Coordinates of C-alpha atoms in Angstrom, one line a residue:
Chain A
X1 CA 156.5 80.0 67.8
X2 CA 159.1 80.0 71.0
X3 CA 157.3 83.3 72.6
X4 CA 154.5 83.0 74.3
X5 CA 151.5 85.4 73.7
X6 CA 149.2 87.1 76.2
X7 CA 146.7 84.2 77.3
X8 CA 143.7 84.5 79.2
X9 CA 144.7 83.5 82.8
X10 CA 144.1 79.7 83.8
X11 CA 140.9 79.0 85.7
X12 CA 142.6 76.9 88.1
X13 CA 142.5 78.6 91.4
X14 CA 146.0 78.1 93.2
X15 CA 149.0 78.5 90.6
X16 CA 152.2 78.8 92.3
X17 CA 152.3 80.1 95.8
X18 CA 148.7 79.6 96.7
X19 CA 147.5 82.6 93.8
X20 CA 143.8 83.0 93.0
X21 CA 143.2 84.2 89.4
X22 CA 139.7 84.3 90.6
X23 CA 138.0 87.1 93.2
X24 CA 136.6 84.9 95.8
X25 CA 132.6 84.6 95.7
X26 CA 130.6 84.1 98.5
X27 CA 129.1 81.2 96.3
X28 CA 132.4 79.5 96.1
X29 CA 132.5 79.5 99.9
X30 CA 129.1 77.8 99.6
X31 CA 130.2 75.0 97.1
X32 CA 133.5 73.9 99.1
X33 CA 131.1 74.3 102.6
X34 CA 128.8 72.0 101.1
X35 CA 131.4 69.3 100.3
X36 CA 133.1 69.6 103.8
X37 CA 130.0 69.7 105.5
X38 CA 128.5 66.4 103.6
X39 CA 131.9 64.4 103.7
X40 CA 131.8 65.3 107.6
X41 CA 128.4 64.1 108.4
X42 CA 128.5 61.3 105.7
X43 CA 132.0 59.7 107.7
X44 CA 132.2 60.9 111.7
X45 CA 128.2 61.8 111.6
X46 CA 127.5 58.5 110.4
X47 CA 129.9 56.3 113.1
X48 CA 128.1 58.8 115.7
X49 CA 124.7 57.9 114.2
X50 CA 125.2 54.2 114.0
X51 CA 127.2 54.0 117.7
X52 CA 124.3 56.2 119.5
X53 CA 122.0 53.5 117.6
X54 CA 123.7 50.5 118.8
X55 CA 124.4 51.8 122.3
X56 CA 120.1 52.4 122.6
X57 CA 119.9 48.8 121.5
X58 CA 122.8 47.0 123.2
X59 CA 121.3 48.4 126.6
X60 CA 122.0 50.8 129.9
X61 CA 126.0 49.8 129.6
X62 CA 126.6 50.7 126.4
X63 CA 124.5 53.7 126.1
X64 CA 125.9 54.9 129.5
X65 CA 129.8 54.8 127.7
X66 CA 128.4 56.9 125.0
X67 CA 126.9 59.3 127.4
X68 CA 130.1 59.7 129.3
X69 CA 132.3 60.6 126.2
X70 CA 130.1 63.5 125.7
X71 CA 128.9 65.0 129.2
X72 CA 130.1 65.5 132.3
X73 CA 129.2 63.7 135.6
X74 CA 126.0 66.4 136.1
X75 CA 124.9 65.3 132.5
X76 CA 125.4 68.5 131.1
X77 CA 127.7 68.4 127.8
X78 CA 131.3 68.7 128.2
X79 CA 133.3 70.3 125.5
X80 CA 133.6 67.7 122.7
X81 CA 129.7 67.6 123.5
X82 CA 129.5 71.1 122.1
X83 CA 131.6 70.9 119.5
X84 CA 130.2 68.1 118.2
X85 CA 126.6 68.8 118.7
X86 CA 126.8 72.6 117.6
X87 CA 129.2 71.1 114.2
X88 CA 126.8 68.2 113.7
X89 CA 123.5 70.6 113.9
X90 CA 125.0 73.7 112.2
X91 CA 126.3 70.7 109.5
X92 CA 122.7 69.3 108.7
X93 CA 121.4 72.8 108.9
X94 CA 124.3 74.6 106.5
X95 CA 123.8 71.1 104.2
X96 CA 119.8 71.7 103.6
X97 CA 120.6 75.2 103.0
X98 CA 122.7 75.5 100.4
X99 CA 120.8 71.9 99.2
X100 CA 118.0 73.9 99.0
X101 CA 120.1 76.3 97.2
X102 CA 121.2 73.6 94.9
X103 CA 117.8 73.1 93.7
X104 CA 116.7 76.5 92.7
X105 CA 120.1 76.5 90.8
X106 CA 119.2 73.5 88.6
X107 CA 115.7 75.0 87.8
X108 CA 118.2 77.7 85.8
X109 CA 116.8 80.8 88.5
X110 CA 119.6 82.9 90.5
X111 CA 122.4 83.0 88.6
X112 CA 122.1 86.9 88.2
X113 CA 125.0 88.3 90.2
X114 CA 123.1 90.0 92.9
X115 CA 120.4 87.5 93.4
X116 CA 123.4 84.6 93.2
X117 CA 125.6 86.3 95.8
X118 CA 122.8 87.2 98.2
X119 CA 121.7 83.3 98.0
X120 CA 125.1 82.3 98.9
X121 CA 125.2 84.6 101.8
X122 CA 121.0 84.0 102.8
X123 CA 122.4 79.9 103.6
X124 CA 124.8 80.9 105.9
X125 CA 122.8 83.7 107.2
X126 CA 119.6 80.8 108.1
X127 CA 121.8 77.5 108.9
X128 CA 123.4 79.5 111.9
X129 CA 119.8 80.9 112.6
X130 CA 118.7 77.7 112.8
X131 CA 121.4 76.2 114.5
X132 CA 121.3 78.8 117.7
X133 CA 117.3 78.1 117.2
X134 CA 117.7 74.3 118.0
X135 CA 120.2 74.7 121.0
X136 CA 118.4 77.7 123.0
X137 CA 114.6 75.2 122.6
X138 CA 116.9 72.6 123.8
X139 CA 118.0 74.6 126.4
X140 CA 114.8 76.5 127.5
X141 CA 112.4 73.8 127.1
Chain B
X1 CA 126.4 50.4 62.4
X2 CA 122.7 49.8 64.1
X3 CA 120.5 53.0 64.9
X4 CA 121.1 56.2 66.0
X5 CA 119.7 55.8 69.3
X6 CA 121.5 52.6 69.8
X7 CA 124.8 54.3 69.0
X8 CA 124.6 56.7 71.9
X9 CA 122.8 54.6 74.5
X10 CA 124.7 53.9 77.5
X11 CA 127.5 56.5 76.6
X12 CA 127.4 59.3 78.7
X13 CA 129.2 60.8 82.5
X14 CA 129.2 56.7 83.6
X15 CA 127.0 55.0 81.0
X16 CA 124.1 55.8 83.5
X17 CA 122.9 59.1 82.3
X18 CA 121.3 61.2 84.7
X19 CA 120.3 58.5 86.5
X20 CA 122.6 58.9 89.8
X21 CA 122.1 63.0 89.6
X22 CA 118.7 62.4 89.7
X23 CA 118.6 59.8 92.5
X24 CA 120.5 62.4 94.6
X25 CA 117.8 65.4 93.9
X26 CA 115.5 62.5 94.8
X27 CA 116.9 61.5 98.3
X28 CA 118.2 65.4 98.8
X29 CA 114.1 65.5 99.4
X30 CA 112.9 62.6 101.2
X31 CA 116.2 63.7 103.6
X32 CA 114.8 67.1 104.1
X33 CA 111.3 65.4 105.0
X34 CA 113.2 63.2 107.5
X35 CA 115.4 65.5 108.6
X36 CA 112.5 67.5 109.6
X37 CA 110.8 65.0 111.8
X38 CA 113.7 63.8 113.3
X39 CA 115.2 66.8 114.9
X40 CA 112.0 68.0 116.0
X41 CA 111.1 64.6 117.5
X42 CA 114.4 64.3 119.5
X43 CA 114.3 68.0 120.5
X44 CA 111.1 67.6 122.1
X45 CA 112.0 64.4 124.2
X46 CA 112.0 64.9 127.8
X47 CA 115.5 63.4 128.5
X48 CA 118.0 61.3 127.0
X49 CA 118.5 58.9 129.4
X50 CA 118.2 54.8 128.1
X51 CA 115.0 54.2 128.8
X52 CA 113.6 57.5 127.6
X53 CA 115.5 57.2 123.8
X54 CA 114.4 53.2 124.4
X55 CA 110.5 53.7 124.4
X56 CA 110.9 56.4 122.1
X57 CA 112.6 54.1 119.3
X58 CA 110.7 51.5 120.5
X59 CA 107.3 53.0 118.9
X60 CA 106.6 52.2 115.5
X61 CA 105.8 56.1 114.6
X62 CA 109.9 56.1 115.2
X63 CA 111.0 53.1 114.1
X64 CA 109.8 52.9 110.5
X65 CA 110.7 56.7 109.7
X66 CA 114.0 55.8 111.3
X67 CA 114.7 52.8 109.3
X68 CA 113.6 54.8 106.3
X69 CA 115.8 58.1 107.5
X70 CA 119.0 55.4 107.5
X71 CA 118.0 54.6 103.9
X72 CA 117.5 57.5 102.4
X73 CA 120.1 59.2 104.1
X74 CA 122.6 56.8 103.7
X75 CA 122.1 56.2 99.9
X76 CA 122.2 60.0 99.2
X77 CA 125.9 60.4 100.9
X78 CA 127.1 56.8 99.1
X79 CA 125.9 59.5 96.1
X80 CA 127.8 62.2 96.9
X81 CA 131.1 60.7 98.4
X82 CA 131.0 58.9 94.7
X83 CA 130.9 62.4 93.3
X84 CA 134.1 63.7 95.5
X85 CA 136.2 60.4 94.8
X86 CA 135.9 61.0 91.6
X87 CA 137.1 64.7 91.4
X88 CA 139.9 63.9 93.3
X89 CA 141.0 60.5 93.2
X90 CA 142.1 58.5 90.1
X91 CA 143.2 55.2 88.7
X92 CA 143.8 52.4 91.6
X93 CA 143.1 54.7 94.5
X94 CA 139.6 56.0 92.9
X95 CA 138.7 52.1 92.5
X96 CA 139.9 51.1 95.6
X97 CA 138.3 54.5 97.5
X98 CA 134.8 53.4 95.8
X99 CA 134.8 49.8 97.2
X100 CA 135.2 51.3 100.6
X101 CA 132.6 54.0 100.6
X102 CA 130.2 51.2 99.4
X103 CA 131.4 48.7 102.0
X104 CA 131.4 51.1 104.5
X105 CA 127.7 52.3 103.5
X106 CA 126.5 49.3 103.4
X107 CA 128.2 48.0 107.3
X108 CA 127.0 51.2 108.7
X109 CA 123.1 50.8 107.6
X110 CA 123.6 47.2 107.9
X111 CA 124.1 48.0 112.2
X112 CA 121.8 50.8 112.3
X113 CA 118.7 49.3 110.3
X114 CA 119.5 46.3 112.4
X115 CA 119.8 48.0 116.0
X116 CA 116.6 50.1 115.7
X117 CA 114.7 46.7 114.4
X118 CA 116.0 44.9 117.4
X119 CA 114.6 47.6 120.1
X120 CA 111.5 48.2 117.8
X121 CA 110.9 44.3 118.1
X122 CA 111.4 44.1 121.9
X123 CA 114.2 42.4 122.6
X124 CA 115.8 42.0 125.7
X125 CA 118.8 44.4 125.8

């Protein structure tokens, strides 16, 4: 009883110094992207949402403060203007992706290895599509 | 002892059955509907200056999908934060952690729904 047979290893994926027992799946990468990109718009997208919304409503003052956070005296965006507009619009579009994603998955298609890994890889592919889409119409426009 | 269908009735993930999976395929949709008007209506504004983004929110065309963008939106990410409190919180903190996404959810449309009514209603700024 005190030895310990060969077990099948634990599905956990970190067991002592940060060791995957698991091959890392592009549909893995997927799942934890969709989390961090949901609780990121869900808490700083949502104070951005709701301050740009007040700001429009509270009048030229207020709007004007939340202009100057994000451009520079020109009006064009200043760096935490890009970073948070490309991480915002790459976030919605990565989001609907793999959402999208989600919802051939619960209709029981694409779980065949190819099809699922190519999926995986196909949200990434189009949310970064999209997102360079958006910004060069908003820039060329 | 009562029926068989009253013995299992209720039981289930949270006593709610598929109910709160379902509401998020639900609002995963009308937020893709949304989603799609929205950025295509601000991408095609000419500016973003006040009184551009004013007259804009102002019409009701942008107002009533807006109000209903907050609360769809805003009900599907009450959803899903639900879903990642409970994977990784437990006990006190997951209680206290689910009172705070709801309050938080609830200030947060509260001040939006509320902000686009008042410039969809005209008032003075």
């Amino acid at each position: 009883m005190a030895s310990k047979p060969a077990r099948p290893r634990s599905p956990h994926l970190f067991s002592g110094p940060m060791q995957i027992h698991y091959r890392w799946s592009p549909a893995m990468t997927v799942s934890i992207v969709h989390r961090v990109t949901g609780t990121g718009m869900a808490t700083v997208g949502t104070l951005l949402l709701v301050w740009w919304l007040a700001a429009i409503a509270a009048g030229p003052g207020a709007y004007g403060v939340f202009l100057d956070v994000f451009t520079t005296s020109t009006g064009s965006l200043n760096i935490l203007g890009w970073v948070v507009g490309v991480g915002l619009t790459w976030s919605v579009f990565q989001h609907m992706m793999s959402g999208i994603r989600h919802l051939v998955l619960d209709t029981g298609a694409a779980f065949e290895l190819k099809v699922n890994r190519r999926l995986a890889v196909l949200t990434f592919v189009a949310s970064i599509a999209l997102t360079v889409a958006f910004w060069l119409f908003l820039g060329i426009k | 002892m009562g029926t068989e269908i009253g013995r299992v009735r209720g039981l289930g993930s949270a006593g709610h059955g598929a109910q709160h999976w379902w509401h998020h395929k639900l609002t995963a949709g009308s937020n893709f509907l949304l989603l799609v008007w929205l950025l295509t209506s601000i991408a095609t504004l000419p500016s973003y200056d006040h009184a551009t983004v004013r007259i804009w929110l102002q019409s009701a065309w942008v107002a009533v999908p807006m109000v209903l963008f907050i609360a769809s939106v805003f009900y599907h990410f009450r959803l899903g934060l639900q879903v990642v409190i409970e994977d990784y919180a437990h006990k006190e903190s997951r209680f206290v952690l689910t009172v705070l996404v709801t309050v938080f959810t609830f200030a947060t449309a509260g001040t939006a729904i509320f902000s686009i009514l008042k410039v969809a209603f005209g008032a003075a700024a």
